Amino acid sequence: MSATILKLGGSVITDKERPETLDGPALERSAAAVASALEGGSLTDGLVVVHGGGSFGHHHASEHGVTTTEGTDEIEAVVDIHGAMETLNQFVLSRLHAQDVPAVPVHPFSTASRDETGALSLPTAQIEAMLEAGFVPVLYGDIIATAGAGVTIISGDELVTELARALGADRVGLCSTVPGVLDDDGAVVDRITSFEDVDAILGESEATDVTGGMAGKVRTLLELEAPASIFGLESIDSFLAGQRVGTSIE
Ligand SMILES: Nc1ncnc2c1ncn2[C@@H]1O[C@H](COP(=O)(O)OP(=O)(O)OP(=O)(O)O)[C@@H](O)[C@H]1O
Ligand SMILES: C=C(C)CCOP(=O)(O)O
């Protein structure tokens, strides 16, 4: 199985400036692209969708001081962060269903965990079975139980990387609000092969973001064997059709 993995950035599908606000048109556009790629037959080995937190997850995580390394054992934090992400996941699923995409949820909080060193354990047998059955599994940035720290955040980007490794994914695409990684002149960088090449131009997200923004994204993707790309919503159809778009990270 060599599925394609698509991350819908939280910045794309939500209004990151306003707490718990969806960007409905952007989400519908994304769902339509997925539906037409499935119908067009360009994803014969299956598709896994992962979505980010946007103004649902990051806002609550930041309020409770929870990050990928700073944990909490307060139930209010768990309910606020996970609850908001489940709500966003429901929106994503319903927009995909409206386009006849056979999307099914996979809740990272119920399946994944970290050990004392922060190492991630993410079972994928159920995801492989879902793909075999023709479903489109939909995961999302979430909280996960972490030995000695209560719960910490797992970003959609970390899920993408782990899934790509475990499933032997063919291609990985991160759809964000920018057409790719931008250089100092605002031009899209075509290809990144080492973090040092782009360290100086990579910043954090402009909105509330507890998982490291663009720099975190590039660092995570560089660890991958599968070719990855970062692109904007205008290129989502081309990416799903197998074309090279935005910035390639190899
Ligand atoms: N050199 C750069 N090129 C492009 N974007 C950059 C750069 N430096 C910083 N950024 C910021 O990174 C943002 C993308 O990261 P962000 O984490 O917000 O994306 P996302 O994955 O869409 O959202 P989320 O993390 O909520 O899922 C851009 O909107 C931009 O503000
Ligand atoms: C903040 C939470 C809960 C999820 C973060 O996922 P990301 O938006 O992919 O970084």
mmCIF file of C-alpha atoms and ligand atoms in Angstrom:
data_model
loop_
_atom_site.group_PDB
_atom_site.id
_atom_site.type_symbol
_atom_site.label_atom_id
_atom_site.label_comp_id
_atom_site.label_asym_id
_atom_site.label_seq_id
_atom_site.Cartn_x
_atom_site.Cartn_y
_atom_site.Cartn_z
ATOM 1 C CA MET A 1 0.000 0.000 0.000
ATOM 2 C CA SER A 2 1.462 3.387 -0.912
ATOM 3 C CA ALA A 3 -1.213 5.876 0.028
ATOM 4 C CA THR A 4 -1.077 9.617 -0.461
ATOM 5 C CA ILE A 5 -1.195 11.764 2.663
ATOM 6 C CA LEU A 6 -2.766 15.208 2.542
ATOM 7 C CA LYS A 7 -2.686 17.675 5.415
ATOM 8 C CA LEU A 8 -5.241 20.439 5.363
ATOM 9 C CA GLY A 9 -3.593 23.225 7.351
ATOM 10 C CA GLY A 10 -5.593 24.638 10.222
ATOM 11 C CA SER A 11 -4.769 28.085 8.826
ATOM 12 C CA VAL A 12 -6.541 27.115 5.612
ATOM 13 C CA ILE A 13 -9.767 25.594 6.907
ATOM 14 C CA THR A 14 -10.309 27.979 9.836
ATOM 15 C CA ASP A 15 -10.073 31.689 10.441
ATOM 16 C CA LYS A 16 -7.005 31.637 12.682
ATOM 17 C CA GLU A 17 -7.666 35.176 13.980
ATOM 18 C CA ARG A 18 -11.057 34.268 15.484
ATOM 19 C CA PRO A 19 -11.448 31.521 18.091
ATOM 20 C CA GLU A 20 -13.356 28.472 16.846
ATOM 21 C CA THR A 21 -14.298 29.949 13.482
ATOM 22 C CA LEU A 22 -14.398 27.846 10.343
ATOM 23 C CA ASP A 23 -13.336 29.067 6.889
ATOM 24 C CA GLY A 24 -16.308 27.355 5.254
ATOM 25 C CA PRO A 25 -15.513 28.186 1.613
ATOM 26 C CA ALA A 26 -11.886 26.987 1.977
ATOM 27 C CA LEU A 27 -13.006 23.745 3.607
ATOM 28 C CA GLU A 28 -15.620 23.161 0.901
ATOM 29 C CA ARG A 29 -13.014 23.861 -1.785
ATOM 30 C CA SER A 30 -10.679 21.300 -0.158
ATOM 31 C CA ALA A 31 -13.443 18.702 0.116
ATOM 32 C CA ALA A 32 -14.376 19.218 -3.547
ATOM 33 C CA ALA A 33 -10.745 18.704 -4.595
ATOM 34 C CA VAL A 34 -10.547 15.436 -2.642
ATOM 35 C CA ALA A 35 -13.847 14.238 -4.122
ATOM 36 C CA SER A 36 -12.826 14.992 -7.678
ATOM 37 C CA ALA A 37 -9.378 13.372 -7.268
ATOM 38 C CA LEU A 38 -11.011 10.195 -5.898
ATOM 39 C CA GLU A 39 -13.495 10.180 -8.730
ATOM 40 C CA GLY A 40 -10.778 10.863 -11.302
ATOM 41 C CA GLY A 41 -8.918 7.725 -10.193
ATOM 42 C CA SER A 42 -5.615 9.430 -9.325
ATOM 43 C CA LEU A 43 -5.574 8.015 -5.764
ATOM 44 C CA THR A 44 -5.864 4.285 -6.408
ATOM 45 C CA ASP A 45 -3.681 3.354 -3.398
ATOM 46 C CA GLY A 46 -5.826 5.388 -1.039
ATOM 47 C CA LEU A 47 -5.774 8.750 0.674
ATOM 48 C CA VAL A 48 -5.297 9.703 4.304
ATOM 49 C CA VAL A 49 -6.371 13.202 5.320
ATOM 50 C CA VAL A 50 -4.920 14.955 8.375
ATOM 51 C CA HIS A 51 -6.101 18.378 9.463
ATOM 52 C CA GLY A 52 -4.508 20.954 11.722
ATOM 53 C CA GLY A 53 -5.840 22.884 14.678
ATOM 54 C CA GLY A 54 -6.222 26.414 13.366
ATOM 55 C CA SER A 55 -8.366 28.593 15.615
ATOM 56 C CA PHE A 56 -9.936 25.527 17.260
ATOM 57 C CA GLY A 57 -6.905 23.754 18.797
ATOM 58 C CA HIS A 58 -4.163 26.365 19.083
ATOM 59 C CA HIS A 59 -6.265 28.945 20.869
ATOM 60 C CA HIS A 60 -7.216 26.531 23.707
ATOM 61 C CA ALA A 61 -3.748 24.937 23.844
ATOM 62 C CA SER A 62 -2.173 28.362 24.248
ATOM 63 C CA GLU A 63 -4.681 29.387 26.966
ATOM 64 C CA HIS A 64 -3.873 26.254 28.975
ATOM 65 C CA GLY A 65 -0.108 26.505 28.345
ATOM 66 C CA VAL A 66 0.050 23.110 26.623
ATOM 67 C CA THR A 67 2.568 22.433 23.824
ATOM 68 C CA THR A 68 4.228 19.431 22.206
ATOM 69 C CA THR A 69 6.570 19.233 25.216
ATOM 70 C CA GLU A 70 4.710 21.053 28.054
ATOM 71 C CA GLY A 71 1.951 18.775 29.329
ATOM 72 C CA THR A 72 -0.997 19.094 31.693
ATOM 73 C CA ASP A 73 -3.114 16.732 33.758
ATOM 74 C CA GLU A 74 -5.999 19.190 34.162
ATOM 75 C CA ILE A 75 -9.265 17.767 32.884
ATOM 76 C CA GLU A 76 -10.495 21.253 31.831
ATOM 77 C CA ALA A 77 -7.564 21.545 29.429
ATOM 78 C CA VAL A 78 -8.250 18.083 28.020
ATOM 79 C CA VAL A 79 -11.938 18.833 27.528
ATOM 80 C CA ASP A 80 -11.309 22.270 25.968
ATOM 81 C CA ILE A 81 -8.541 21.267 23.538
ATOM 82 C CA HIS A 82 -9.784 17.825 22.534
ATOM 83 C CA GLY A 83 -13.414 18.996 22.479
ATOM 84 C CA ALA A 84 -12.591 21.858 20.098
ATOM 85 C CA MET A 85 -10.612 19.530 17.834
ATOM 86 C CA GLU A 86 -13.439 16.979 17.744
ATOM 87 C CA THR A 87 -15.820 19.771 16.757
ATOM 88 C CA LEU A 88 -13.500 20.819 13.925
ATOM 89 C CA ASN A 89 -13.138 17.166 12.873
ATOM 90 C CA GLN A 90 -16.947 16.886 12.680
ATOM 91 C CA PHE A 91 -17.021 19.909 10.351
ATOM 92 C CA VAL A 92 -14.315 18.387 8.138
ATOM 93 C CA LEU A 93 -16.088 15.006 7.993
ATOM 94 C CA SER A 94 -19.448 16.543 7.204
ATOM 95 C CA ARG A 95 -18.033 18.662 4.351
ATOM 96 C CA LEU A 96 -16.301 15.563 2.927
ATOM 97 C CA HIS A 97 -19.505 13.504 3.250
ATOM 98 C CA ALA A 98 -21.439 16.248 1.479
ATOM 99 C CA GLN A 99 -19.145 15.588 -1.516
ATOM 100 C CA ASP A 100 -19.629 11.799 -1.207
ATOM 101 C CA VAL A 101 -16.107 11.182 0.130
ATOM 102 C CA PRO A 102 -16.155 8.032 2.351
ATOM 103 C CA ALA A 103 -14.342 9.798 5.206
ATOM 104 C CA VAL A 104 -14.013 8.133 8.622
ATOM 105 C CA PRO A 105 -12.533 9.654 11.794
ATOM 106 C CA VAL A 106 -9.429 8.407 13.609
ATOM 107 C CA HIS A 107 -9.027 10.178 16.960
ATOM 108 C CA PRO A 108 -5.339 10.443 17.909
ATOM 109 C CA PHE A 109 -6.133 10.973 21.637
ATOM 110 C CA SER A 110 -7.765 7.524 21.729
ATOM 111 C CA THR A 111 -4.991 5.706 19.884
ATOM 112 C CA ALA A 112 -1.591 7.400 20.217
ATOM 113 C CA SER A 113 0.747 8.061 23.168
ATOM 114 C CA ARG A 114 4.245 9.273 24.005
ATOM 115 C CA ASP A 115 6.791 7.655 26.334
ATOM 116 C CA GLU A 116 8.994 9.540 28.879
ATOM 117 C CA THR A 117 11.418 10.530 26.111
ATOM 118 C CA GLY A 118 8.624 12.020 24.005
ATOM 119 C CA ALA A 119 8.801 9.184 21.457
ATOM 120 C CA LEU A 120 5.489 8.690 19.691
ATOM 121 C CA SER A 121 3.575 5.445 19.433
ATOM 122 C CA LEU A 122 0.842 5.536 16.769
ATOM 123 C CA PRO A 123 -0.878 2.254 15.849
ATOM 124 C CA THR A 124 -1.759 2.101 12.146
ATOM 125 C CA ALA A 125 -3.231 -1.390 11.582
ATOM 126 C CA GLN A 126 -6.755 0.063 11.813
ATOM 127 C CA ILE A 127 -5.845 2.800 9.307
ATOM 128 C CA GLU A 128 -4.489 0.226 6.855
ATOM 129 C CA ALA A 129 -7.696 -1.813 7.232
ATOM 130 C CA MET A 130 -9.777 1.333 6.612
ATOM 131 C CA LEU A 131 -7.771 2.070 3.449
ATOM 132 C CA GLU A 132 -8.189 -1.536 2.256
ATOM 133 C CA ALA A 133 -11.937 -1.135 2.718
ATOM 134 C CA GLY A 134 -11.930 1.994 0.564
ATOM 135 C CA PHE A 135 -12.427 4.562 3.339
ATOM 136 C CA VAL A 136 -10.580 7.857 3.676
ATOM 137 C CA PRO A 137 -9.247 8.013 7.266
ATOM 138 C CA VAL A 138 -9.255 11.538 8.697
ATOM 139 C CA LEU A 139 -6.874 12.314 11.598
ATOM 140 C CA TYR A 140 -6.136 15.651 13.225
ATOM 141 C CA GLY A 141 -3.703 17.486 15.499
ATOM 142 C CA ASP A 142 -4.815 16.619 19.021
ATOM 143 C CA ILE A 143 -3.683 15.965 22.583
ATOM 144 C CA ILE A 144 -2.098 12.624 23.476
ATOM 145 C CA ALA A 145 -1.344 10.920 26.782
ATOM 146 C CA THR A 146 2.343 11.335 27.604
ATOM 147 C CA ALA A 147 4.208 9.344 30.275
ATOM 148 C CA GLY A 148 4.921 11.584 33.268
ATOM 149 C CA ALA A 149 3.360 14.712 31.721
ATOM 150 C CA GLY A 150 -0.394 14.170 31.485
ATOM 151 C CA VAL A 151 -1.242 15.140 27.913
ATOM 152 C CA THR A 152 0.816 17.021 25.332
ATOM 153 C CA ILE A 153 -0.026 18.291 21.842
ATOM 154 C CA ILE A 154 0.603 16.278 18.713
ATOM 155 C CA SER A 155 0.638 18.418 15.582
ATOM 156 C CA GLY A 156 -0.936 17.346 12.332
ATOM 157 C CA ASP A 157 2.551 17.628 10.815
ATOM 158 C CA GLU A 158 3.960 15.061 13.264
ATOM 159 C CA LEU A 159 1.048 12.729 12.465
ATOM 160 C CA VAL A 160 1.706 13.139 8.749
ATOM 161 C CA THR A 161 5.364 12.199 9.148
ATOM 162 C CA GLU A 162 4.654 9.204 11.353
ATOM 163 C CA LEU A 163 1.870 7.962 9.058
ATOM 164 C CA ALA A 164 4.049 8.389 5.979
ATOM 165 C CA ARG A 165 6.714 6.187 7.566
ATOM 166 C CA ALA A 166 4.349 3.567 8.935
ATOM 167 C CA LEU A 167 2.231 3.293 5.783
ATOM 168 C CA GLY A 168 5.158 3.640 3.362
ATOM 169 C CA ALA A 169 3.356 6.587 1.778
ATOM 170 C CA ASP A 170 4.107 7.532 -1.786
ATOM 171 C CA ARG A 171 3.600 11.270 -1.476
ATOM 172 C CA VAL A 172 2.925 13.767 1.247
ATOM 173 C CA GLY A 173 1.363 17.196 0.760
ATOM 174 C CA LEU A 174 0.790 20.033 3.195
ATOM 175 C CA CYS A 175 -1.803 22.509 2.031
ATOM 176 C CA SER A 176 -1.293 25.842 3.815
ATOM 177 C CA THR A 177 -2.216 29.519 3.428
ATOM 178 C CA VAL A 178 0.972 30.251 1.498
ATOM 179 C CA PRO A 179 1.875 28.966 -2.012
ATOM 180 C CA GLY A 180 5.015 27.350 -0.540
ATOM 181 C CA VAL A 181 7.986 28.335 1.604
ATOM 182 C CA LEU A 182 8.725 31.952 0.711
ATOM 183 C CA ASP A 183 12.184 33.529 0.464
ATOM 184 C CA ASP A 184 13.055 37.080 1.595
ATOM 185 C CA ASP A 185 11.631 38.507 -1.641
ATOM 186 C CA GLY A 186 8.359 36.619 -1.247
ATOM 187 C CA ALA A 187 9.182 34.124 -4.034
ATOM 188 C CA VAL A 188 8.372 30.420 -3.585
ATOM 189 C CA VAL A 189 11.476 28.328 -2.805
ATOM 190 C CA ASP A 190 11.421 25.454 -5.306
ATOM 191 C CA ARG A 191 13.276 22.808 -3.296
ATOM 192 C CA ILE A 192 14.641 22.403 0.240
ATOM 193 C CA THR A 193 17.133 19.666 1.089
ATOM 194 C CA SER A 194 18.559 20.888 4.420
ATOM 195 C CA PHE A 195 17.318 23.071 7.267
ATOM 196 C CA GLU A 196 20.444 25.270 7.122
ATOM 197 C CA ASP A 197 19.467 26.346 3.575
ATOM 198 C CA VAL A 198 16.314 28.050 4.846
ATOM 199 C CA ASP A 199 16.820 28.610 8.594
ATOM 200 C CA ALA A 200 17.056 32.386 8.191
ATOM 201 C CA ILE A 201 13.834 32.803 6.209
ATOM 202 C CA LEU A 202 11.631 30.472 8.231
ATOM 203 C CA GLY A 203 9.431 32.070 10.829
ATOM 204 C CA GLU A 204 6.630 31.035 13.089
ATOM 205 C CA SER A 205 2.975 31.257 12.156
ATOM 206 C CA GLU A 206 1.517 34.790 12.199
ATOM 207 C CA ALA A 207 -1.416 33.540 14.279
ATOM 208 C CA THR A 208 -1.567 31.687 17.610
ATOM 209 C CA ASP A 209 0.316 28.441 16.992
ATOM 210 C CA VAL A 210 1.823 26.144 19.611
ATOM 211 C CA THR A 211 3.499 23.731 17.205
ATOM 212 C CA GLY A 212 6.193 25.799 15.517
ATOM 213 C CA GLY A 213 4.714 27.294 12.329
ATOM 214 C CA MET A 214 6.599 26.955 9.047
ATOM 215 C CA ALA A 215 9.995 26.231 10.643
ATOM 216 C CA GLY A 216 8.508 23.270 12.558
ATOM 217 C CA LYS A 217 6.845 22.043 9.363
ATOM 218 C CA VAL A 218 10.051 22.041 7.300
ATOM 219 C CA ARG A 219 12.098 20.453 10.090
ATOM 220 C CA THR A 220 9.557 17.616 10.443
ATOM 221 C CA LEU A 221 9.250 17.002 6.684
ATOM 222 C CA LEU A 222 13.018 16.872 6.179
ATOM 223 C CA GLU A 223 13.068 13.718 8.335
ATOM 224 C CA LEU A 224 10.858 11.928 5.816
ATOM 225 C CA GLU A 225 11.870 9.528 3.078
ATOM 226 C CA ALA A 226 8.771 10.143 0.960
ATOM 227 C CA PRO A 227 8.780 13.307 -1.170
ATOM 228 C CA ALA A 228 6.811 16.077 0.532
ATOM 229 C CA SER A 229 5.520 19.414 -0.647
ATOM 230 C CA ILE A 230 4.049 22.570 0.847
ATOM 231 C CA PHE A 231 1.577 24.446 -1.330
ATOM 232 C CA GLY A 232 -1.457 26.728 -1.242
ATOM 233 C CA LEU A 233 -5.130 25.887 -1.752
ATOM 234 C CA GLU A 234 -4.907 26.975 -5.414
ATOM 235 C CA SER A 235 -2.629 23.945 -6.051
ATOM 236 C CA ILE A 236 -4.551 21.260 -4.173
ATOM 237 C CA ASP A 237 -6.092 19.720 -7.333
ATOM 238 C CA SER A 238 -2.694 19.571 -9.073
ATOM 239 C CA PHE A 239 -1.076 17.952 -6.026
ATOM 240 C CA LEU A 240 -3.807 15.311 -5.814
ATOM 241 C CA ALA A 241 -3.436 14.671 -9.563
ATOM 242 C CA GLY A 242 0.216 13.760 -8.955
ATOM 243 C CA GLN A 243 1.878 16.975 -10.087
ATOM 244 C CA ARG A 244 4.816 18.745 -8.443
ATOM 245 C CA VAL A 245 3.592 21.944 -6.757
ATOM 246 C CA GLY A 246 4.806 24.606 -4.317
ATOM 247 C CA THR A 247 7.991 23.846 -2.379
ATOM 248 C CA SER A 248 9.383 20.296 -2.537
ATOM 249 C CA ILE A 249 11.119 19.022 0.584
ATOM 250 C CA GLU A 250 13.452 16.116 -0.056
HETATM 251 N N1 LIG B 1 9.396 31.643 5.004
HETATM 252 C C1 LIG B 1 8.075 31.438 5.127
HETATM 253 N N2 LIG B 1 7.348 31.066 4.053
HETATM 254 C C2 LIG B 1 6.005 30.841 4.154
HETATM 255 N N3 LIG B 1 5.302 30.977 5.325
HETATM 256 C C3 LIG B 1 5.976 31.347 6.433
HETATM 257 C C4 LIG B 1 7.388 31.586 6.394
HETATM 258 N N4 LIG B 1 7.780 31.924 7.646
HETATM 259 C C5 LIG B 1 6.666 31.897 8.424
HETATM 260 N N5 LIG B 1 5.578 31.564 7.721
HETATM 261 C C6 LIG B 1 4.225 31.460 8.288
HETATM 262 O O1 LIG B 1 3.863 30.082 8.399
HETATM 263 C C7 LIG B 1 2.456 29.975 8.232
HETATM 264 C C8 LIG B 1 2.102 28.531 7.957
HETATM 265 O O2 LIG B 1 2.253 27.818 9.159
HETATM 266 P P1 LIG B 1 0.984 27.383 10.023
HETATM 267 O O3 LIG B 1 1.493 26.553 11.149
HETATM 268 O O4 LIG B 1 0.120 28.543 10.337
HETATM 269 O O5 LIG B 1 0.255 26.498 8.928
HETATM 270 P P2 LIG B 1 -0.892 25.444 8.886
HETATM 271 O O6 LIG B 1 -0.327 24.078 8.890
HETATM 272 O O7 LIG B 1 -1.698 25.831 7.694
HETATM 273 O O8 LIG B 1 -1.783 25.675 10.173
HETATM 274 P P3 LIG B 1 -1.964 24.760 11.480
HETATM 275 O O9 LIG B 1 -0.627 24.707 12.171
HETATM 276 O O10 LIG B 1 -3.025 25.441 12.284
HETATM 277 O O11 LIG B 1 -2.392 23.422 10.992
HETATM 278 C C9 LIG B 1 2.167 30.956 7.116
HETATM 279 O O12 LIG B 1 0.824 31.356 7.105
HETATM 280 C C10 LIG B 1 3.120 32.118 7.460
HETATM 281 O O13 LIG B 1 2.468 33.033 8.326
HETATM 282 C C1 LIG B 2 -3.230 22.577 18.839
HETATM 283 C C2 LIG B 2 -3.655 21.412 18.465
HETATM 284 C C3 LIG B 2 -4.550 20.672 19.356
HETATM 285 C C4 LIG B 2 -3.331 20.731 17.176
HETATM 286 C C5 LIG B 2 -2.132 21.301 16.448
HETATM 287 O O1 LIG B 2 -1.989 20.721 15.161
HETATM 288 P P1 LIG B 2 -1.346 21.592 13.964
HETATM 289 O O2 LIG B 2 -2.285 22.703 13.669
HETATM 290 O O3 LIG B 2 -1.219 20.628 12.836
HETATM 291 O O4 LIG B 2 -0.008 22.097 14.418
#
